PDB file of N, CA, C and O in Angstrom:
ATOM      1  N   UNK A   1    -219.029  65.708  91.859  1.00 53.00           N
ATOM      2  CA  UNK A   1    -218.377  64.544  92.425  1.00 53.00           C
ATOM      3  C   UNK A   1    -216.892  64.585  92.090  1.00 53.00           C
ATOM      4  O   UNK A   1    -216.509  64.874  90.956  1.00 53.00           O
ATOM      5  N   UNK A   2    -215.922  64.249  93.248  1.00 61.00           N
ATOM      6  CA  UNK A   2    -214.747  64.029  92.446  1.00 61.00           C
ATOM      7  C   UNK A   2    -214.441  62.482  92.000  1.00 61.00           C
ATOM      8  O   UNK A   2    -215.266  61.570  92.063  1.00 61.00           O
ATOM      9  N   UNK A   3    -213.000  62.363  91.506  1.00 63.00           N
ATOM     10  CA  UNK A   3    -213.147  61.240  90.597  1.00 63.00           C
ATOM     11  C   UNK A   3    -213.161  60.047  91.589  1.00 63.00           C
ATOM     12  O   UNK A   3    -212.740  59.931  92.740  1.00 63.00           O
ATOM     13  N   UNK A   4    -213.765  59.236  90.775  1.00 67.00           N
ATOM     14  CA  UNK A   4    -213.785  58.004  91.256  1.00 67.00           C
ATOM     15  C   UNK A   4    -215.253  58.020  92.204  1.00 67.00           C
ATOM     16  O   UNK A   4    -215.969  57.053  91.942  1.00 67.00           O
ATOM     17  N   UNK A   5    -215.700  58.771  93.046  1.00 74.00           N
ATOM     18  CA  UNK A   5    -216.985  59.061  93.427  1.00 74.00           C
ATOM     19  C   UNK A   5    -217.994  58.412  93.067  1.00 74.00           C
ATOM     20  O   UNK A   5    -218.237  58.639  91.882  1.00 74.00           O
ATOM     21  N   UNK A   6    -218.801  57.606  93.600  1.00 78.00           N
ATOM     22  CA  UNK A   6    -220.295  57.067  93.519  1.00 78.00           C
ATOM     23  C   UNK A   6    -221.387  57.731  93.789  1.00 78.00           C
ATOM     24  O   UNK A   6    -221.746  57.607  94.960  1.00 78.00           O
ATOM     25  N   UNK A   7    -222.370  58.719  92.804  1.00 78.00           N
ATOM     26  CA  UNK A   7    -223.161  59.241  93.553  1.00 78.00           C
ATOM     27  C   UNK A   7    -224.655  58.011  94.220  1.00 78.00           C
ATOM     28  O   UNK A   7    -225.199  57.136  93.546  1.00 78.00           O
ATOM     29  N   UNK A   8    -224.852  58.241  95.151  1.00 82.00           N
ATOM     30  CA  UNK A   8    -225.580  57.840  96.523  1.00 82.00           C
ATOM     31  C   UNK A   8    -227.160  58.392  97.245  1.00 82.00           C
ATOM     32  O   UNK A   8    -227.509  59.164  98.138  1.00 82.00           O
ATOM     33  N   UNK A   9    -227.608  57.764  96.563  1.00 86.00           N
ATOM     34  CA  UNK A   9    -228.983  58.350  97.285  1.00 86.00           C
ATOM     35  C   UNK A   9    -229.233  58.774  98.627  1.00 86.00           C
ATOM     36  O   UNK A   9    -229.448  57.849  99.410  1.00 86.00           O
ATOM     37  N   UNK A  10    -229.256  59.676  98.995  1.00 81.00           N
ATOM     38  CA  UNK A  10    -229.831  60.387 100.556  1.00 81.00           C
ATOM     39  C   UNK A  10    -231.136  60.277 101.088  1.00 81.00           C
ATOM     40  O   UNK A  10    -231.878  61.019 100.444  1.00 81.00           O
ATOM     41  N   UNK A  11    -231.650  59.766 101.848  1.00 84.00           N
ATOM     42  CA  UNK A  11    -232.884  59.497 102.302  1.00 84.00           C
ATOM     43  C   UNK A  11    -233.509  60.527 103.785  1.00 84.00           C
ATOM     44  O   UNK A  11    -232.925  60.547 104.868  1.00 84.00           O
ATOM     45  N   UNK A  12    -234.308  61.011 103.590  1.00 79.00           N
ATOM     46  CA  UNK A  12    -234.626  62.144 105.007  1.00 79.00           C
ATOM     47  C   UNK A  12    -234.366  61.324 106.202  1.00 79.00           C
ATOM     48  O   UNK A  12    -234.058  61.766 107.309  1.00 79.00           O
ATOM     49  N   UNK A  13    -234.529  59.986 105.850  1.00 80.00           N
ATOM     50  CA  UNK A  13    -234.589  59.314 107.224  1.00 80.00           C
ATOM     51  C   UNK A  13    -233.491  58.568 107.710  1.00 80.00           C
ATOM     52  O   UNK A  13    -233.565  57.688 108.568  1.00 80.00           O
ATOM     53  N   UNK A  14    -232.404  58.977 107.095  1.00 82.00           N
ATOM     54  CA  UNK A  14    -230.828  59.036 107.282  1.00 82.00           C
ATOM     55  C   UNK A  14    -230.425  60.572 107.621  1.00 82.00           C
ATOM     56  O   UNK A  14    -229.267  60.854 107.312  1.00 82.00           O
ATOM     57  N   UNK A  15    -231.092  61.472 108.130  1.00 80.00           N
ATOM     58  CA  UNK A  15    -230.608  62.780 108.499  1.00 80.00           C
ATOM     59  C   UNK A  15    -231.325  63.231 109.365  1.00 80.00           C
ATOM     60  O   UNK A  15    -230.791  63.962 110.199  1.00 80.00           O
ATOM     61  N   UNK A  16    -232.808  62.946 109.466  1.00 79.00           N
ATOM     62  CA  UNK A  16    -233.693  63.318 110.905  1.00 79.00           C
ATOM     63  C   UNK A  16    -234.864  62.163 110.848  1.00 79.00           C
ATOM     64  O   UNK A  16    -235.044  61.289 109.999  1.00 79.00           O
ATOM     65  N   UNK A  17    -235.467  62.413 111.836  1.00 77.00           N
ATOM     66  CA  UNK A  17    -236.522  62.069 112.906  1.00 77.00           C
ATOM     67  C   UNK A  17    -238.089  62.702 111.910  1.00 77.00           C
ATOM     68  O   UNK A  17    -238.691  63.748 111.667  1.00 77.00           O
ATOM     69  N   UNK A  18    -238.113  62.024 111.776  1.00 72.00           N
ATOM     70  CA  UNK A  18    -239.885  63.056 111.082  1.00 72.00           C
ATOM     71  C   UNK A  18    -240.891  62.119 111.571  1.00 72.00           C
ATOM     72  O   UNK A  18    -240.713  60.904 111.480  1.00 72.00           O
ATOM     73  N   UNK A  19    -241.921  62.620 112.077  1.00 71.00           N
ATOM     74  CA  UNK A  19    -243.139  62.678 112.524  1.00 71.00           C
ATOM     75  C   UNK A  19    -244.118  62.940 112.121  1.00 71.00           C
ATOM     76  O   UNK A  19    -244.091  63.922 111.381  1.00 71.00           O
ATOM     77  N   UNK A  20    -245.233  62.406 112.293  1.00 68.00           N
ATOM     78  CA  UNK A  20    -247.173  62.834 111.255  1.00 68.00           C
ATOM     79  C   UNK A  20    -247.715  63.445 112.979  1.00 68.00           C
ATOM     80  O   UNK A  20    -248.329  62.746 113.784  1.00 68.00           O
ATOM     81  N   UNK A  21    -247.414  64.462 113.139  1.00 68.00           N
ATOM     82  CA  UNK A  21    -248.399  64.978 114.354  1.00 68.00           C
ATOM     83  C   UNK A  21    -250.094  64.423 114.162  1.00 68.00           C
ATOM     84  O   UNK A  21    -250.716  63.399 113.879  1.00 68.00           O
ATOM     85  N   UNK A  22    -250.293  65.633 114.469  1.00 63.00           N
ATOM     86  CA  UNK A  22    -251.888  65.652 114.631  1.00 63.00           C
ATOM     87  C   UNK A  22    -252.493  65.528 113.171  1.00 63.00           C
ATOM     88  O   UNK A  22    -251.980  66.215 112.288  1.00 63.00           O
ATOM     89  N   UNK A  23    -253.347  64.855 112.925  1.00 65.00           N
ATOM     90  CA  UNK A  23    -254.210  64.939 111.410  1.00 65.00           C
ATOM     91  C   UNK A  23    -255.001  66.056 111.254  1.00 65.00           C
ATOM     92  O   UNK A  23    -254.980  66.706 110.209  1.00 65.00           O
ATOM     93  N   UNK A  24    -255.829  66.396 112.375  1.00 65.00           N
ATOM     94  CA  UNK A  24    -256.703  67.321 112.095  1.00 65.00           C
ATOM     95  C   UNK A  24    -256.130  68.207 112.997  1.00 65.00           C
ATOM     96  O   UNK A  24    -255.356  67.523 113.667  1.00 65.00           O
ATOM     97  N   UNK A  25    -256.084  69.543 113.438  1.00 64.00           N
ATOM     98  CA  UNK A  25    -255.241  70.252 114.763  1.00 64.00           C
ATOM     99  C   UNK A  25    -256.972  71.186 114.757  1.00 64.00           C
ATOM    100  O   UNK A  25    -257.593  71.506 113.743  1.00 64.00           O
ATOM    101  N   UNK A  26    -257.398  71.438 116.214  1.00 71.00           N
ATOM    102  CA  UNK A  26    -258.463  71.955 116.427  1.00 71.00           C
ATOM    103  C   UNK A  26    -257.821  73.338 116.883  1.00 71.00           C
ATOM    104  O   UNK A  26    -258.448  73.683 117.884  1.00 71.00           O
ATOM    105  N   UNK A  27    -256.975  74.150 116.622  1.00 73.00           N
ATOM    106  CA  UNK A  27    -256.577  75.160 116.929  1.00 73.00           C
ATOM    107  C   UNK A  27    -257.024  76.745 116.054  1.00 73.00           C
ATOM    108  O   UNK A  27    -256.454  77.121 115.030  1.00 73.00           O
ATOM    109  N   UNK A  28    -258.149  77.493 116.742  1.00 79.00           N
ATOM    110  CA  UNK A  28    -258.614  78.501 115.800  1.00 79.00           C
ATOM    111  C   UNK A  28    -258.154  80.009 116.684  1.00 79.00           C
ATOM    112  O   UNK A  28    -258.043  80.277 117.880  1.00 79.00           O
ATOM    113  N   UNK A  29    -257.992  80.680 115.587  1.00 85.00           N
ATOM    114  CA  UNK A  29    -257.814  82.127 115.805  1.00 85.00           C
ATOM    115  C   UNK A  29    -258.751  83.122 115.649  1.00 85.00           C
ATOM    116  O   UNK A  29    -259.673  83.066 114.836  1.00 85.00           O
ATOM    117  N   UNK A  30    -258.496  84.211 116.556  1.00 88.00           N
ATOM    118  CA  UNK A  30    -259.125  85.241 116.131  1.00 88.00           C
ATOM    119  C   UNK A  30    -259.272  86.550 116.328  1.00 88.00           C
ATOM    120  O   UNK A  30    -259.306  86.732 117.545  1.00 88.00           O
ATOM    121  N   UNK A  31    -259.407  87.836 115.583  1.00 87.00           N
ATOM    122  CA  UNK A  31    -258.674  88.766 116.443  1.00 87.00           C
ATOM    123  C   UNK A  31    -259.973  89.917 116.197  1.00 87.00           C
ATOM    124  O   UNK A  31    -260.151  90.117 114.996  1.00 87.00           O
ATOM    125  N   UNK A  32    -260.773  90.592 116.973  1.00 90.00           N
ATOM    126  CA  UNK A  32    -261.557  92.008 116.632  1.00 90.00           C
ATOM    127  C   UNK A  32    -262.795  90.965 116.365  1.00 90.00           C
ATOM    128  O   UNK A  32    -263.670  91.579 115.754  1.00 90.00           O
ATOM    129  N   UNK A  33    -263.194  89.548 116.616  1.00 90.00           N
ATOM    130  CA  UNK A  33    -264.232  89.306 116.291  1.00 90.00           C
ATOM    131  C   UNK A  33    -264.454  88.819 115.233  1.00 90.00           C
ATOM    132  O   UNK A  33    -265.582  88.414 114.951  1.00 90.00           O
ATOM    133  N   UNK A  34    -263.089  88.719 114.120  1.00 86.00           N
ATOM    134  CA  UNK A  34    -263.250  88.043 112.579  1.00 86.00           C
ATOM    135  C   UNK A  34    -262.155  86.723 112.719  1.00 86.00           C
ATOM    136  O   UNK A  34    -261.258  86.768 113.561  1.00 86.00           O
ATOM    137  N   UNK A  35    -262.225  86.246 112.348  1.00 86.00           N
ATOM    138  CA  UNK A  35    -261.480  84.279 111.979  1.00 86.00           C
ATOM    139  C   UNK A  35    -260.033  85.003 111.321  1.00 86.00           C
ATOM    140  O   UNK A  35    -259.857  85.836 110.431  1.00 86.00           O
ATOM    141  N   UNK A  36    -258.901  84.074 112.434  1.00 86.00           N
ATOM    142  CA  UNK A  36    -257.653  84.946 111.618  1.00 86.00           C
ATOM    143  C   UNK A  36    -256.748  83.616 111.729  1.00 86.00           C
ATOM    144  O   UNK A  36    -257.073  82.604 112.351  1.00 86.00           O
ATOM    145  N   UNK A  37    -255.389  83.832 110.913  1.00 82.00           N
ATOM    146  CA  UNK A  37    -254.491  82.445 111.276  1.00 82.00           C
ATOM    147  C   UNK A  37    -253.601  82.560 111.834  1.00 82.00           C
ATOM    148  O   UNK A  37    -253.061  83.637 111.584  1.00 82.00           O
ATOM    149  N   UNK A  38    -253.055  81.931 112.583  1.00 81.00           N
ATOM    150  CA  UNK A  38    -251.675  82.272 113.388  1.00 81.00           C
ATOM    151  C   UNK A  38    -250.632  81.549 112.489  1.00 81.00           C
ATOM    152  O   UNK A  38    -250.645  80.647 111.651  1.00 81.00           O
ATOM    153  N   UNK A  39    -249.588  82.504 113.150  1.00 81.00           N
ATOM    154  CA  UNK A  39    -248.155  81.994 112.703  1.00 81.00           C
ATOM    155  C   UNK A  39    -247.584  81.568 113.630  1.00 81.00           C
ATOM    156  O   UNK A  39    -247.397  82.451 114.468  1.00 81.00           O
ATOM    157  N   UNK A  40    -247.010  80.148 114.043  1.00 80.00           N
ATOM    158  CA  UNK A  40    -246.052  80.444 115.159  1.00 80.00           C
ATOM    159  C   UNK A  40    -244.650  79.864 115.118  1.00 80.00           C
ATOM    160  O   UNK A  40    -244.041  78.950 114.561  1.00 80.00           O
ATOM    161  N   UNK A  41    -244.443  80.830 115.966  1.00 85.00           N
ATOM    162  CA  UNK A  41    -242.604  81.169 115.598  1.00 85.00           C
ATOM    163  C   UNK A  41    -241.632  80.669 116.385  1.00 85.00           C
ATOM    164  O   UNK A  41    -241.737  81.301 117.436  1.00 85.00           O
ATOM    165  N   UNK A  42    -240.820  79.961 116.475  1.00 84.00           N
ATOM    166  CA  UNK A  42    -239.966  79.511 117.797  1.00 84.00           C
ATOM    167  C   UNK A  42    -238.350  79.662 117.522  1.00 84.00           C
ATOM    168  O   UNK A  42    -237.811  79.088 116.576  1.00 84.00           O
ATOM    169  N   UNK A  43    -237.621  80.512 118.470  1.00 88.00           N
ATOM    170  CA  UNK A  43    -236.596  80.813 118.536  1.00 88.00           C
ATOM    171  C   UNK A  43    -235.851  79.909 118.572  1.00 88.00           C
ATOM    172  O   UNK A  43    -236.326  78.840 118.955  1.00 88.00           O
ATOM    173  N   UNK A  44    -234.170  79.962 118.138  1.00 88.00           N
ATOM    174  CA  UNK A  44    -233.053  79.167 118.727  1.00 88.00           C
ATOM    175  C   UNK A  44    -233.127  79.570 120.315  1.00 88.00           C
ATOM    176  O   UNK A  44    -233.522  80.692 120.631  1.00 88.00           O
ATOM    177  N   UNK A  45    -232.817  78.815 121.089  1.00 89.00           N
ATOM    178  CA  UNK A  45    -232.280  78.665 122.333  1.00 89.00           C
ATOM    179  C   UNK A  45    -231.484  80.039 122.667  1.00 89.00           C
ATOM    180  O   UNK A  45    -231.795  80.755 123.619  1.00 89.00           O
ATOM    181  N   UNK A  46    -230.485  80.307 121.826  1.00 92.00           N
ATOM    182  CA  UNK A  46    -229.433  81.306 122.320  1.00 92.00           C
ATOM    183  C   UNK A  46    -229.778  82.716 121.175  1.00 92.00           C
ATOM    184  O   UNK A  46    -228.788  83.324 120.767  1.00 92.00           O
ATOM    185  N   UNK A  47    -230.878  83.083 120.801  1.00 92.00           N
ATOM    186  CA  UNK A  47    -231.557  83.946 120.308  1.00 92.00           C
ATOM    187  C   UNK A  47    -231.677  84.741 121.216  1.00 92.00           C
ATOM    188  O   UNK A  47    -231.595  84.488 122.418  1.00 92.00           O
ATOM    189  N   UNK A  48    -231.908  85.910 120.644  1.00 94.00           N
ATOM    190  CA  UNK A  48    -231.950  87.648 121.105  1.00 94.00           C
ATOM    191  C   UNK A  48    -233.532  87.611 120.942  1.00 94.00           C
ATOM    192  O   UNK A  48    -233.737  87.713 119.732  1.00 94.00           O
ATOM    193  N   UNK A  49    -234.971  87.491 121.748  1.00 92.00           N
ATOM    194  CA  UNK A  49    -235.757  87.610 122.056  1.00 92.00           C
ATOM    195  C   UNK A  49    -236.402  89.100 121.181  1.00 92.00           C
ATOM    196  O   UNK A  49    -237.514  88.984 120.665  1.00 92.00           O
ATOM    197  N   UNK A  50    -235.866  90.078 121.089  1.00 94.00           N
ATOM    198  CA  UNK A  50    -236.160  91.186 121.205  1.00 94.00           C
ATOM    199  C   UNK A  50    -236.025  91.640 119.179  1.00 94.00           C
ATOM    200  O   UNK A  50    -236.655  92.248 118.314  1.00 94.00           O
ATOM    201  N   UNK A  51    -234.879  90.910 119.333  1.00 94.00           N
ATOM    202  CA  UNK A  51    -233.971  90.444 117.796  1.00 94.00           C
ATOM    203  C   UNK A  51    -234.821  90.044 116.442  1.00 94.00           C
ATOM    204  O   UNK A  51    -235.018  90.462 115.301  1.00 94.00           O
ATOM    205  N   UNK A  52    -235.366  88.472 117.705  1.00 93.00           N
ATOM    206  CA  UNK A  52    -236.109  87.833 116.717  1.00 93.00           C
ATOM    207  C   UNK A  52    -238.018  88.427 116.791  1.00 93.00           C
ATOM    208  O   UNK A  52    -238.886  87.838 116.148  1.00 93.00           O
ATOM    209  N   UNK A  53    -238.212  89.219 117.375  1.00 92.00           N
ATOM    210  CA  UNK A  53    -239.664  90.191 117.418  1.00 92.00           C
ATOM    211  C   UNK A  53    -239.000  90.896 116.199  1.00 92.00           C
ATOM    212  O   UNK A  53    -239.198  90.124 115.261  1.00 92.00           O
ATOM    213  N   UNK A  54    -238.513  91.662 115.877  1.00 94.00           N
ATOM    214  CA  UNK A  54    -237.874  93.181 115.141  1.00 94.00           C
ATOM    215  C   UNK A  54    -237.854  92.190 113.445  1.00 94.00           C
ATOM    216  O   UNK A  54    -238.483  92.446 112.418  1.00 94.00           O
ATOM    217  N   UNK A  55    -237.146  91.362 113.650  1.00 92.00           N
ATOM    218  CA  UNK A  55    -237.077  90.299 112.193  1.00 92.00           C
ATOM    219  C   UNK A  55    -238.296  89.991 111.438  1.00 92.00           C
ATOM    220  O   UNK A  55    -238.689  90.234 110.296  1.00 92.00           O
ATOM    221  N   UNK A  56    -239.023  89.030 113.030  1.00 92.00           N
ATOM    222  CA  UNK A  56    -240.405  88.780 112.605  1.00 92.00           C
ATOM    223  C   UNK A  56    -241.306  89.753 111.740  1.00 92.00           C
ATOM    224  O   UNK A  56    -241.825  89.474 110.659  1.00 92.00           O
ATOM    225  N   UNK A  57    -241.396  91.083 112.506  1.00 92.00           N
ATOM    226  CA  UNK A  57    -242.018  92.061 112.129  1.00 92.00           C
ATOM    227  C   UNK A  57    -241.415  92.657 110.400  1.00 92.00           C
ATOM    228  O   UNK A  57    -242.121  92.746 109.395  1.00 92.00           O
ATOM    229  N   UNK A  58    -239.753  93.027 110.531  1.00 93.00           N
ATOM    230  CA  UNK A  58    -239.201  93.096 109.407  1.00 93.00           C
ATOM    231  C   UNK A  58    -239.947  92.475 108.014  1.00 93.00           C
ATOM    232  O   UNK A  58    -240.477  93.045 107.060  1.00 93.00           O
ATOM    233  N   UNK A  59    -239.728  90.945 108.361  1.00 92.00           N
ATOM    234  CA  UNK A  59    -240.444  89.873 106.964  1.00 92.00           C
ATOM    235  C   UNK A  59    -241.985  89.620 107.166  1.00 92.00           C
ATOM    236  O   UNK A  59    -242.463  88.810 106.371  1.00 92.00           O
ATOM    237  N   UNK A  60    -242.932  90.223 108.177  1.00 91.00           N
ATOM    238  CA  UNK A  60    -243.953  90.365 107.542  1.00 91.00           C
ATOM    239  C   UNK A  60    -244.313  91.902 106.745  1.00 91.00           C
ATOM    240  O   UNK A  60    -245.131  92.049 105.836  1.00 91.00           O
ATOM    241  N   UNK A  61    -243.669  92.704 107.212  1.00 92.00           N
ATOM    242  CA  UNK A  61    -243.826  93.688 106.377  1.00 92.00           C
ATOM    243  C   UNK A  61    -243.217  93.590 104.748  1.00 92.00           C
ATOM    244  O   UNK A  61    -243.418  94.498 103.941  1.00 92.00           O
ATOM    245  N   UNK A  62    -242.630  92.640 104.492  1.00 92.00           N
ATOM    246  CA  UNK A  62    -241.566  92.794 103.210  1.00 92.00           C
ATOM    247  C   UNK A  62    -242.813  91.393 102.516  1.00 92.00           C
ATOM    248  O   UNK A  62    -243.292  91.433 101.383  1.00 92.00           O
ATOM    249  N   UNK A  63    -243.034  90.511 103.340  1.00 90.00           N
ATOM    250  CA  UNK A  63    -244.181  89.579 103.083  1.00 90.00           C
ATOM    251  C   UNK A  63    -245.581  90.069 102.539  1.00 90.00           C
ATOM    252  O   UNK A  63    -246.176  89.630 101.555  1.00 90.00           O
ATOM    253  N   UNK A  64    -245.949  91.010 103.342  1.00 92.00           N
ATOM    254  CA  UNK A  64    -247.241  91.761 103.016  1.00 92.00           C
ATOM    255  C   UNK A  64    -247.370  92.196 101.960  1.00 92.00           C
ATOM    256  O   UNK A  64    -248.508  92.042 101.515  1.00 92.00           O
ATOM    257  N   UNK A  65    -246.282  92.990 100.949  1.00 92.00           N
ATOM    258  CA  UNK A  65    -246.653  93.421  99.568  1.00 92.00           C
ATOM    259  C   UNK A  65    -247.041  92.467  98.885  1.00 92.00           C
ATOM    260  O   UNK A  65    -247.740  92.989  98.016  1.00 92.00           O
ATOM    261  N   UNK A  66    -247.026  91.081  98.684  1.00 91.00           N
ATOM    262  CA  UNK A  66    -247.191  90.194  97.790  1.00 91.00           C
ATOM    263  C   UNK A  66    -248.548  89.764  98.120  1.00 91.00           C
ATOM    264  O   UNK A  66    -249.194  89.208  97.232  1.00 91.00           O
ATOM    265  N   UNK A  67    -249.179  89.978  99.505  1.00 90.00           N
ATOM    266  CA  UNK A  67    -250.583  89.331 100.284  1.00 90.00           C
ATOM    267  C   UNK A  67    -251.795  89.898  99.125  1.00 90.00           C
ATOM    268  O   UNK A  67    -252.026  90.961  98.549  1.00 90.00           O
ATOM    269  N   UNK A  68    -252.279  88.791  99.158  1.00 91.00           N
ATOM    270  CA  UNK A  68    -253.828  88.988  98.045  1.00 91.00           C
ATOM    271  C   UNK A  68    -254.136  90.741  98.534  1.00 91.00           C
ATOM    272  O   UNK A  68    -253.763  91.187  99.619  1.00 91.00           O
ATOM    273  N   UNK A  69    -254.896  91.579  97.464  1.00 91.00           N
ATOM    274  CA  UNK A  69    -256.113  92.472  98.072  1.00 91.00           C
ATOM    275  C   UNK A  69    -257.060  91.910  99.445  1.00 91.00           C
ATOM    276  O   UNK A  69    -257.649  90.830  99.404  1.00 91.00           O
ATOM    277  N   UNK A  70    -257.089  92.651 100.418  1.00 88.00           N
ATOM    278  CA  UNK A  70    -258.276  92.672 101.628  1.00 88.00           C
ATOM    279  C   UNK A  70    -257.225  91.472 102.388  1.00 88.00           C
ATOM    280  O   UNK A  70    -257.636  91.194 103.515  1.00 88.00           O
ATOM    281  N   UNK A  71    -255.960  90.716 101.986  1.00 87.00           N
ATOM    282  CA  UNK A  71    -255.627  90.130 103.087  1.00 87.00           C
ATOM    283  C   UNK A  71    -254.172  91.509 104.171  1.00 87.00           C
ATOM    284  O   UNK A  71    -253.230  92.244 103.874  1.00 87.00           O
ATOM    285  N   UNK A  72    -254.642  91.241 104.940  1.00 85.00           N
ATOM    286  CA  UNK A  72    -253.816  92.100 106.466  1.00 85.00           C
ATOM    287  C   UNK A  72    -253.199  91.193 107.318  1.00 85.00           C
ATOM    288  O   UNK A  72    -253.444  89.994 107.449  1.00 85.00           O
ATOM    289  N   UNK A  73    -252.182  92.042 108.014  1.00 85.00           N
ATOM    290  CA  UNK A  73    -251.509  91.243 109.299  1.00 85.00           C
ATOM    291  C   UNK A  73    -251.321  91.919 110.114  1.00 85.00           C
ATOM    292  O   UNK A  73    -251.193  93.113 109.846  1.00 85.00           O
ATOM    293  N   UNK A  74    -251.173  91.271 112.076  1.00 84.00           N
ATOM    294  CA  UNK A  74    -251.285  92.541 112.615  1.00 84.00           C
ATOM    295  C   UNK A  74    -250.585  91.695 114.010  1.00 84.00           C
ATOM    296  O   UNK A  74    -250.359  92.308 115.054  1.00 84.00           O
TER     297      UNK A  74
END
């Protein structure tokens, strides 16, 4: 703070909009016949399509070393 400064509580709902979607979401995955989870991903507007595939892929591979034994991504 500089001098003289009041520090001021910030509240989320002085900076955005937040919402309780769905409680339960009936949305299941699955890939080869076994129960899998999705990730989903949504670009900026003025994003490189191709950019943000290559990234994605990038940080699940750098993600994956830390994944339990027997967990995969694909």
């Amino acid at each position: 703070m500089r001098g003289g400064e009041a520090a001021q509580i910030v509240r989320v709902k002085d900076l955005a909009r937040v919402e309780l979607s769905q409680q339960s979401f009936t949305n299941f995955s699955g890939l080869s016949g076994h129960k899998a989870a999705h990730i989903v991903i949504y670009s900026l507007p003025e994003a490189n399509a191709i950019n943000v595939g290559q990234e994605v892929r990038r940080a699940m591979g750098e993600m994956s070393k830390e994944f339990p034994p027997g967990l995969k991504y694909a």
